DNA sequence: CCTTGACTTCAACATATGTTGAAGGCCGAG
DNA sequence: CTCGGCCTTCAACATATGTTGAAGTCAAGG
């Protein structure tokens, strides 16, 4: 198998390549690795090499941050992903993230709803 | 009108009272005032006095932060509230906040949905 | 009036989320 | 084998969101 630039499932991508693919700065990629959002192997010389899922995880993380999840929380959700995850594994992570986002939105609605229904939570 | 502790619509509450009512530290109340979440008048001696809406705004702000809104964004939404807001005014703010939360959740769903539908956004 | 608890400001610290710059090392194309 | 570009680490800076402590002031009950 003489794949040159793209060996799926292998740790071949540099920090810069992942950064470009994810739309973030290389420094952010290092930050995310440090915090468990992505994994990297190292070359003999000490350089990071990422697999194809890395940019994806980072893109998902950026969107998840917008709904109020912290990097730590996102890393915990991702921790359930096996190495080389299948679509189904991603599906479960997706459910988890969406459920969390909806729970938080529901909390907001509940609070604002109580407020409007004249419950004296907010004596305006 | 001999109201002692509670003159609705007036700026009579101390920072500590608002903090207790909102369930946050006094330092947080000062922080929120500094950033436009709440308003305060000052006594002749320079102490803050808040009205009844202050604790409410802070409670709403805390819930809104959980869905990813920043203090600045929340302050901007609250900026639409007139002094001494009516239930209807709060209703509009509530709609605004909920719409924002749902938009962000929708973005998350869309991204994760695209991912699962095999669009090569995420070459896992 | 006077005491005492709550208030004031300001600076430092703390955590989360990154960016930037310096000093140096790795690696692949030629 | 060498060179230029990307990589490394580390420290400092930056912003957001607060907390804590010191030093001093205000206000309300007795």
mmCIF file of C-alpha atoms (C1' of nucleotides) in Angstrom:
data_model
loop_
_atom_site.group_PDB
_atom_site.id
_atom_site.type_symbol
_atom_site.label_atom_id
_atom_site.label_comp_id
_atom_site.label_asym_id
_atom_site.label_seq_id
_atom_site.Cartn_x
_atom_site.Cartn_y
_atom_site.Cartn_z
ATOM 1 C CA UNK A 1 0.000 0.000 0.000
ATOM 2 C CA UNK A 2 1.855 2.975 -1.319
ATOM 3 C CA UNK A 3 -0.363 5.734 -0.011
ATOM 4 C CA UNK A 4 1.735 8.843 0.187
ATOM 5 C CA UNK A 5 -0.150 11.605 1.938
ATOM 6 C CA UNK A 6 -3.115 9.819 3.385
ATOM 7 C CA UNK A 7 -2.965 6.552 5.256
ATOM 8 C CA UNK A 8 -6.296 6.351 6.998
ATOM 9 C CA UNK A 9 -6.115 5.411 10.625
ATOM 10 C CA UNK A 10 -2.405 6.144 10.825
ATOM 11 C CA UNK A 11 -0.708 8.917 12.718
ATOM 12 C CA UNK A 12 0.828 10.843 9.862
ATOM 13 C CA UNK A 13 -0.409 14.430 10.072
ATOM 14 C CA UNK A 14 1.665 17.277 11.468
ATOM 15 C CA UNK A 15 0.322 19.865 13.837
ATOM 16 C CA UNK A 16 0.183 22.411 11.047
ATOM 17 C CA UNK A 17 -1.781 20.127 8.768
ATOM 18 C CA UNK A 18 -4.328 19.383 11.458
ATOM 19 C CA UNK A 19 -4.557 23.063 12.318
ATOM 20 C CA UNK A 20 -5.259 23.964 8.698
ATOM 21 C CA UNK A 21 -7.805 21.170 8.375
ATOM 22 C CA UNK A 22 -9.579 22.175 11.564
ATOM 23 C CA UNK A 23 -9.455 25.902 10.912
ATOM 24 C CA UNK A 24 -7.541 26.774 14.073
ATOM 25 C CA UNK A 25 -4.018 27.871 14.976
ATOM 26 C CA UNK A 26 -1.291 25.282 15.578
ATOM 27 C CA UNK A 27 -1.050 26.542 19.143
ATOM 28 C CA UNK A 28 -4.698 25.612 19.633
ATOM 29 C CA UNK A 29 -4.068 22.109 18.331
ATOM 30 C CA UNK A 30 -1.300 21.674 20.905
ATOM 31 C CA UNK A 31 -3.627 23.038 23.559
ATOM 32 C CA UNK A 32 -6.330 20.540 22.617
ATOM 33 C CA UNK A 33 -3.879 17.681 22.674
ATOM 34 C CA UNK A 34 -2.693 18.740 26.115
ATOM 35 C CA UNK A 35 -6.304 18.670 27.281
ATOM 36 C CA UNK A 36 -7.328 15.356 25.797
ATOM 37 C CA UNK A 37 -9.464 16.518 22.877
ATOM 38 C CA UNK A 38 -7.059 14.884 20.419
ATOM 39 C CA UNK A 39 -4.311 12.290 20.641
ATOM 40 C CA UNK A 40 -0.900 12.356 18.988
ATOM 41 C CA UNK A 41 2.006 10.018 18.585
ATOM 42 C CA UNK A 42 5.540 11.278 18.357
ATOM 43 C CA UNK A 43 8.206 10.821 15.727
ATOM 44 C CA UNK A 44 11.660 9.669 16.773
ATOM 45 C CA UNK A 45 12.589 13.340 16.793
ATOM 46 C CA UNK A 46 9.762 14.295 19.101
ATOM 47 C CA UNK A 47 7.329 15.819 16.653
ATOM 48 C CA UNK A 48 3.572 15.245 16.954
ATOM 49 C CA UNK A 49 1.747 13.157 14.399
ATOM 50 C CA UNK A 50 -2.041 13.059 14.337
ATOM 51 C CA UNK A 51 -4.516 10.813 12.607
ATOM 52 C CA UNK A 52 -7.405 11.807 10.394
ATOM 53 C CA UNK A 53 -9.898 12.106 13.186
ATOM 54 C CA UNK A 54 -8.010 14.902 14.892
ATOM 55 C CA UNK A 55 -9.281 17.794 12.788
ATOM 56 C CA UNK A 56 -12.786 16.416 13.092
ATOM 57 C CA UNK A 57 -12.645 16.236 16.861
ATOM 58 C CA UNK A 58 -11.422 19.780 16.992
ATOM 59 C CA UNK A 59 -14.186 21.045 14.731
ATOM 60 C CA UNK A 60 -16.768 19.278 16.852
ATOM 61 C CA UNK A 61 -15.180 20.675 19.990
ATOM 62 C CA UNK A 62 -15.363 24.229 18.667
ATOM 63 C CA UNK A 63 -19.085 23.888 17.990
ATOM 64 C CA UNK A 64 -19.660 22.227 21.350
ATOM 65 C CA UNK A 65 -17.895 25.087 23.088
ATOM 66 C CA UNK A 66 -20.482 27.429 21.598
ATOM 67 C CA UNK A 67 -23.229 25.670 23.545
ATOM 68 C CA UNK A 68 -21.374 26.135 26.789
ATOM 69 C CA UNK A 69 -19.379 22.939 27.124
ATOM 70 C CA UNK A 70 -15.890 23.326 28.511
ATOM 71 C CA UNK A 71 -12.839 21.708 27.009
ATOM 72 C CA UNK A 72 -12.720 19.369 29.964
ATOM 73 C CA UNK A 73 -16.326 18.307 29.468
ATOM 74 C CA UNK A 74 -15.788 17.754 25.768
ATOM 75 C CA UNK A 75 -12.689 15.693 26.435
ATOM 76 C CA UNK A 76 -14.701 13.530 28.818
ATOM 77 C CA UNK A 77 -17.332 12.895 26.160
ATOM 78 C CA UNK A 78 -14.648 12.065 23.610
ATOM 79 C CA UNK A 79 -13.019 9.727 26.102
ATOM 80 C CA UNK A 80 -15.763 7.218 25.303
ATOM 81 C CA UNK A 81 -14.599 6.990 21.697
ATOM 82 C CA UNK A 82 -12.510 3.895 21.013
ATOM 83 C CA UNK A 83 -9.326 4.248 19.006
ATOM 84 C CA UNK A 84 -10.384 4.267 15.367
ATOM 85 C CA UNK A 85 -14.066 4.921 16.105
ATOM 86 C CA UNK A 86 -16.854 3.645 13.892
ATOM 87 C CA UNK A 87 -19.749 5.816 12.701
ATOM 88 C CA UNK A 88 -21.832 4.289 15.435
ATOM 89 C CA UNK A 89 -19.396 5.440 18.095
ATOM 90 C CA UNK A 90 -19.586 8.943 16.726
ATOM 91 C CA UNK A 91 -23.330 8.630 16.785
ATOM 92 C CA UNK A 92 -23.293 8.011 20.500
ATOM 93 C CA UNK A 93 -21.013 10.931 21.123
ATOM 94 C CA UNK A 94 -23.291 13.083 19.005
ATOM 95 C CA UNK A 95 -26.329 12.024 21.045
ATOM 96 C CA UNK A 96 -24.491 12.807 24.229
ATOM 97 C CA UNK A 97 -23.467 16.276 23.111
ATOM 98 C CA UNK A 98 -26.885 17.137 21.739
ATOM 99 C CA UNK A 99 -28.583 15.900 24.891
ATOM 100 C CA UNK A 100 -26.357 18.109 26.984
ATOM 101 C CA UNK A 101 -27.007 21.154 24.809
ATOM 102 C CA UNK A 102 -30.740 20.571 24.910
ATOM 103 C CA UNK A 103 -30.724 20.055 28.661
ATOM 104 C CA UNK A 104 -29.056 23.418 29.123
ATOM 105 C CA UNK A 105 -31.446 25.126 26.760
ATOM 106 C CA UNK A 106 -34.322 23.470 28.607
ATOM 107 C CA UNK A 107 -32.989 24.829 31.892
ATOM 108 C CA UNK A 108 -32.914 28.299 30.395
ATOM 109 C CA UNK A 109 -36.449 27.932 29.084
ATOM 110 C CA UNK A 110 -37.684 26.612 32.381
ATOM 111 C CA UNK A 111 -36.172 29.467 34.272
ATOM 112 C CA UNK A 112 -37.471 32.113 31.907
ATOM 113 C CA UNK A 113 -40.834 30.402 31.709
ATOM 114 C CA UNK A 114 -41.240 30.366 35.473
ATOM 115 C CA UNK A 115 -40.345 34.010 35.456
ATOM 116 C CA UNK A 116 -42.979 34.938 32.926
ATOM 117 C CA UNK A 117 -45.673 32.833 34.503
ATOM 118 C CA UNK A 118 -45.674 35.319 37.332
ATOM 119 C CA UNK A 119 -44.037 33.033 39.822
ATOM 120 C CA UNK A 120 -42.385 35.560 42.054
ATOM 121 C CA UNK A 121 -38.920 34.286 41.159
ATOM 122 C CA UNK A 122 -38.398 37.634 39.573
ATOM 123 C CA UNK A 123 -40.195 40.419 41.291
ATOM 124 C CA UNK A 124 -39.689 42.889 38.491
ATOM 125 C CA UNK B 1 -46.244 54.051 52.335
ATOM 126 C CA UNK B 2 -44.134 52.875 55.194
ATOM 127 C CA UNK B 3 -42.347 50.035 53.465
ATOM 128 C CA UNK B 4 -39.220 49.324 55.396
ATOM 129 C CA UNK B 5 -37.181 46.731 53.597
ATOM 130 C CA UNK B 6 -38.874 46.526 50.242
ATOM 131 C CA UNK B 7 -39.859 49.508 48.135
ATOM 132 C CA UNK B 8 -40.455 47.992 44.728
ATOM 133 C CA UNK B 9 -38.761 49.766 41.891
ATOM 134 C CA UNK B 10 -36.475 51.689 44.221
ATOM 135 C CA UNK B 11 -32.750 51.299 44.635
ATOM 136 C CA UNK B 12 -32.585 50.098 48.212
ATOM 137 C CA UNK B 13 -30.736 46.777 48.249
ATOM 138 C CA UNK B 14 -27.105 46.421 49.260
ATOM 139 C CA UNK B 15 -24.600 44.359 47.372
ATOM 140 C CA UNK B 16 -24.750 41.670 50.029
ATOM 141 C CA UNK B 17 -28.528 41.443 49.872
ATOM 142 C CA UNK B 18 -28.502 41.090 46.108
ATOM 143 C CA UNK B 19 -25.720 38.521 46.316
ATOM 144 C CA UNK B 20 -27.712 36.442 48.778
ATOM 145 C CA UNK B 21 -30.871 36.750 46.688
ATOM 146 C CA UNK B 22 -29.062 35.755 43.509
ATOM 147 C CA UNK B 23 -27.023 32.987 45.071
ATOM 148 C CA UNK B 24 -23.628 34.428 44.172
ATOM 149 C CA UNK B 25 -20.768 36.135 45.986
ATOM 150 C CA UNK B 26 -20.788 39.904 46.522
ATOM 151 C CA UNK B 27 -17.667 40.117 44.392
ATOM 152 C CA UNK B 28 -19.627 38.598 41.528
ATOM 153 C CA UNK B 29 -22.385 41.169 41.924
ATOM 154 C CA UNK B 30 -19.798 43.942 41.635
ATOM 155 C CA UNK B 31 -18.350 42.203 38.605
ATOM 156 C CA UNK B 32 -21.769 42.020 36.951
ATOM 157 C CA UNK B 33 -22.453 45.669 37.667
ATOM 158 C CA UNK B 34 -19.101 46.602 36.144
ATOM 159 C CA UNK B 35 -20.067 44.663 33.025
ATOM 160 C CA UNK B 36 -23.578 45.996 32.584
ATOM 161 C CA UNK B 37 -25.626 43.009 33.730
ATOM 162 C CA UNK B 38 -27.084 45.056 36.594
ATOM 163 C CA UNK B 39 -27.338 48.741 37.456
ATOM 164 C CA UNK B 40 -26.747 50.410 40.812
ATOM 165 C CA UNK B 41 -27.159 53.824 42.295
ATOM 166 C CA UNK B 42 -24.856 55.097 44.998
ATOM 167 C CA UNK B 43 -25.547 56.404 48.476
ATOM 168 C CA UNK B 44 -24.048 59.708 49.569
ATOM 169 C CA UNK B 45 -21.250 57.643 51.097
ATOM 170 C CA UNK B 46 -20.525 55.775 47.874
ATOM 171 C CA UNK B 47 -22.184 52.442 48.586
ATOM 172 C CA UNK B 48 -24.109 50.578 45.869
ATOM 173 C CA UNK B 49 -27.862 50.256 46.049
ATOM 174 C CA UNK B 50 -29.705 47.891 43.714
ATOM 175 C CA UNK B 51 -33.353 47.473 42.848
ATOM 176 C CA UNK B 52 -35.410 44.311 42.963
ATOM 177 C CA UNK B 53 -34.636 43.274 39.420
ATOM 178 C CA UNK B 54 -30.937 42.927 40.082
ATOM 179 C CA UNK B 55 -30.970 39.453 41.609
ATOM 180 C CA UNK B 56 -33.269 38.299 38.855
ATOM 181 C CA UNK B 57 -30.994 39.547 36.115
ATOM 182 C CA UNK B 58 -28.079 37.801 37.719
ATOM 183 C CA UNK B 59 -29.937 34.516 38.023
ATOM 184 C CA UNK B 60 -30.954 34.717 34.384
ATOM 185 C CA UNK B 61 -27.396 35.583 33.438
ATOM 186 C CA UNK B 62 -26.024 32.530 35.239
ATOM 187 C CA UNK B 63 -28.380 30.235 33.340
ATOM 188 C CA UNK B 64 -27.619 31.981 30.065
ATOM 189 C CA UNK B 65 -23.911 31.516 30.644
ATOM 190 C CA UNK B 66 -24.525 27.774 30.771
ATOM 191 C CA UNK B 67 -25.707 27.811 27.168
ATOM 192 C CA UNK B 68 -22.546 29.540 26.052
ATOM 193 C CA UNK B 69 -23.472 33.210 26.176
ATOM 194 C CA UNK B 70 -20.755 35.531 27.406
ATOM 195 C CA UNK B 71 -21.317 38.235 29.981
ATOM 196 C CA UNK B 72 -20.928 40.808 27.251
ATOM 197 C CA UNK B 73 -23.564 39.143 25.089
ATOM 198 C CA UNK B 74 -25.962 38.875 28.005
ATOM 199 C CA UNK B 75 -25.435 42.507 28.885
ATOM 200 C CA UNK B 76 -26.268 43.428 25.298
ATOM 201 C CA UNK B 77 -29.520 41.498 25.460
ATOM 202 C CA UNK B 78 -30.405 43.108 28.769
ATOM 203 C CA UNK B 79 -29.620 46.522 27.315
ATOM 204 C CA UNK B 80 -32.959 46.349 25.521
ATOM 205 C CA UNK B 81 -34.809 46.274 28.841
ATOM 206 C CA UNK B 82 -36.252 49.654 29.802
ATOM 207 C CA UNK B 83 -35.794 50.891 33.345
ATOM 208 C CA UNK B 84 -38.520 49.214 35.382
ATOM 209 C CA UNK B 85 -39.326 46.591 32.737
ATOM 210 C CA UNK B 86 -42.797 45.129 32.291
ATOM 211 C CA UNK B 87 -43.482 41.404 31.946
ATOM 212 C CA UNK B 88 -43.723 41.919 28.217
ATOM 213 C CA UNK B 89 -40.218 43.362 28.108
ATOM 214 C CA UNK B 90 -38.914 40.347 29.945
ATOM 215 C CA UNK B 91 -40.815 38.200 27.484
ATOM 216 C CA UNK B 92 -38.881 39.675 24.609
ATOM 217 C CA UNK B 93 -35.584 39.187 26.360
ATOM 218 C CA UNK B 94 -36.554 35.604 27.081
ATOM 219 C CA UNK B 95 -37.364 34.986 23.419
ATOM 220 C CA UNK B 96 -34.056 36.462 22.430
ATOM 221 C CA UNK B 97 -32.048 34.305 24.826
ATOM 222 C CA UNK B 98 -33.936 31.139 23.943
ATOM 223 C CA UNK B 99 -33.552 31.808 20.236
ATOM 224 C CA UNK B 100 -29.817 32.193 20.663
ATOM 225 C CA UNK B 101 -29.519 28.995 22.689
ATOM 226 C CA UNK B 102 -31.555 27.074 20.133
ATOM 227 C CA UNK B 103 -29.550 28.461 17.259
ATOM 228 C CA UNK B 104 -26.349 27.228 18.850
ATOM 229 C CA UNK B 105 -27.822 23.828 19.575
ATOM 230 C CA UNK B 106 -29.067 23.696 15.982
ATOM 231 C CA UNK B 107 -25.563 24.453 14.763
ATOM 232 C CA UNK B 108 -24.242 21.583 16.843
ATOM 233 C CA UNK B 109 -26.910 19.235 15.524
ATOM 234 C CA UNK B 110 -26.279 20.298 11.963
ATOM 235 C CA UNK B 111 -22.584 19.717 12.296
ATOM 236 C CA UNK B 112 -22.949 16.337 13.934
ATOM 237 C CA UNK B 113 -25.699 15.382 11.513
ATOM 238 C CA UNK B 114 -23.549 16.180 8.509
ATOM 239 C CA UNK B 115 -20.830 14.116 10.060
ATOM 240 C CA UNK B 116 -23.001 11.076 10.516
ATOM 241 C CA UNK B 117 -24.600 11.323 7.103
ATOM 242 C CA UNK B 118 -21.254 10.312 5.686
ATOM 243 C CA UNK B 119 -20.426 13.703 4.281
ATOM 244 C CA UNK B 120 -16.670 13.507 4.316
ATOM 245 C CA UNK B 121 -16.412 16.359 6.792
ATOM 246 C CA UNK B 122 -15.082 13.817 9.175
ATOM 247 C CA UNK B 123 -13.072 11.141 7.569
ATOM 248 C CA UNK B 124 -13.009 8.942 10.607
ATOM 249 C "C1'" DC C 1 -22.220 59.263 69.579
ATOM 250 C "C1'" DC C 2 -20.057 55.025 68.979
ATOM 251 C "C1'" DT C 3 -19.372 50.600 67.809
ATOM 252 C "C1'" DT C 4 -19.474 47.002 64.575
ATOM 253 C "C1'" DG C 5 -20.608 44.701 60.601
ATOM 254 C "C1'" DA C 6 -21.052 45.478 55.885
ATOM 255 C "C1'" DC C 7 -19.399 48.393 52.429
ATOM 256 C "C1'" DT C 8 -15.517 50.685 49.397
ATOM 257 C "C1'" DT C 9 -11.303 50.307 46.187
ATOM 258 C "C1'" DC C 10 -7.322 48.182 44.548
ATOM 259 C "C1'" DA C 11 -4.055 44.693 43.654
ATOM 260 C "C1'" DA C 12 -2.988 40.051 43.521
ATOM 261 C "C1'" DC C 13 -4.288 35.549 42.646
ATOM 262 C "C1'" DA C 14 -6.833 31.770 40.233
ATOM 263 C "C1'" DT C 15 -8.782 29.087 36.297
ATOM 264 C "C1'" DA C 16 -10.057 28.578 31.394
ATOM 265 C "C1'" DT C 17 -8.692 29.302 26.814
ATOM 266 C "C1'" DG C 18 -5.612 30.477 23.940
ATOM 267 C "C1'" DT C 19 -1.499 33.433 21.208
ATOM 268 C "C1'" DT C 20 3.160 35.036 20.618
ATOM 269 C "C1'" DG C 21 8.051 35.051 20.609
ATOM 270 C "C1'" DA C 22 12.653 33.200 21.451
ATOM 271 C "C1'" DA C 23 15.864 29.658 21.100
ATOM 272 C "C1'" DG C 24 16.730 25.708 19.162
ATOM 273 C "C1'" DG C 25 15.828 20.865 16.718
ATOM 274 C "C1'" DC C 26 13.829 17.762 12.970
ATOM 275 C "C1'" DC C 27 13.055 16.335 8.216
ATOM 276 C "C1'" DG C 28 12.405 15.986 3.437
ATOM 277 C "C1'" DA C 29 13.632 18.009 -1.234
ATOM 278 C "C1'" DG C 30 17.284 18.807 -3.910
ATOM 279 C "C1'" DC D 1 24.428 16.266 2.994
ATOM 280 C "C1'" DT D 2 22.619 20.492 3.434
ATOM 281 C "C1'" DC D 3 19.152 23.901 3.797
ATOM 282 C "C1'" DG D 4 14.807 26.043 4.659
ATOM 283 C "C1'" DG D 5 10.593 25.465 6.606
ATOM 284 C "C1'" DC D 6 7.988 23.491 10.039
ATOM 285 C "C1'" DC D 7 8.495 21.454 14.455
ATOM 286 C "C1'" DT D 8 9.784 21.565 19.710
ATOM 287 C "C1'" DT D 9 9.457 23.708 24.562
ATOM 288 C "C1'" DC D 10 8.936 27.361 27.613
ATOM 289 C "C1'" DA D 11 7.682 31.731 29.320
ATOM 290 C "C1'" DA D 12 5.123 35.747 28.831
ATOM 291 C "C1'" DC D 13 1.095 37.919 27.469
ATOM 292 C "C1'" DA D 14 -3.968 38.358 26.619
ATOM 293 C "C1'" DT D 15 -9.010 37.985 27.632
ATOM 294 C "C1'" DA D 16 -12.964 36.214 30.351
ATOM 295 C "C1'" DT D 17 -14.707 35.347 34.779
ATOM 296 C "C1'" DG D 18 -14.299 35.685 39.139
ATOM 297 C "C1'" DT D 19 -12.228 35.404 44.464
ATOM 298 C "C1'" DT D 20 -9.407 37.059 48.208
ATOM 299 C "C1'" DG D 21 -7.138 40.158 51.224
ATOM 300 C "C1'" DA D 22 -5.661 44.672 52.983
ATOM 301 C "C1'" DA D 23 -6.710 49.161 54.292
ATOM 302 C "C1'" DG D 24 -9.947 52.166 55.068
ATOM 303 C "C1'" DT D 25 -15.152 54.126 55.145
ATOM 304 C "C1'" DC D 26 -20.167 54.031 55.902
ATOM 305 C "C1'" DA D 27 -24.477 53.301 58.289
ATOM 306 C "C1'" DA D 28 -27.660 51.706 61.596
ATOM 307 C "C1'" DG D 29 -28.730 49.917 66.277
ATOM 308 C "C1'" DG D 30 -28.006 50.802 71.006
#
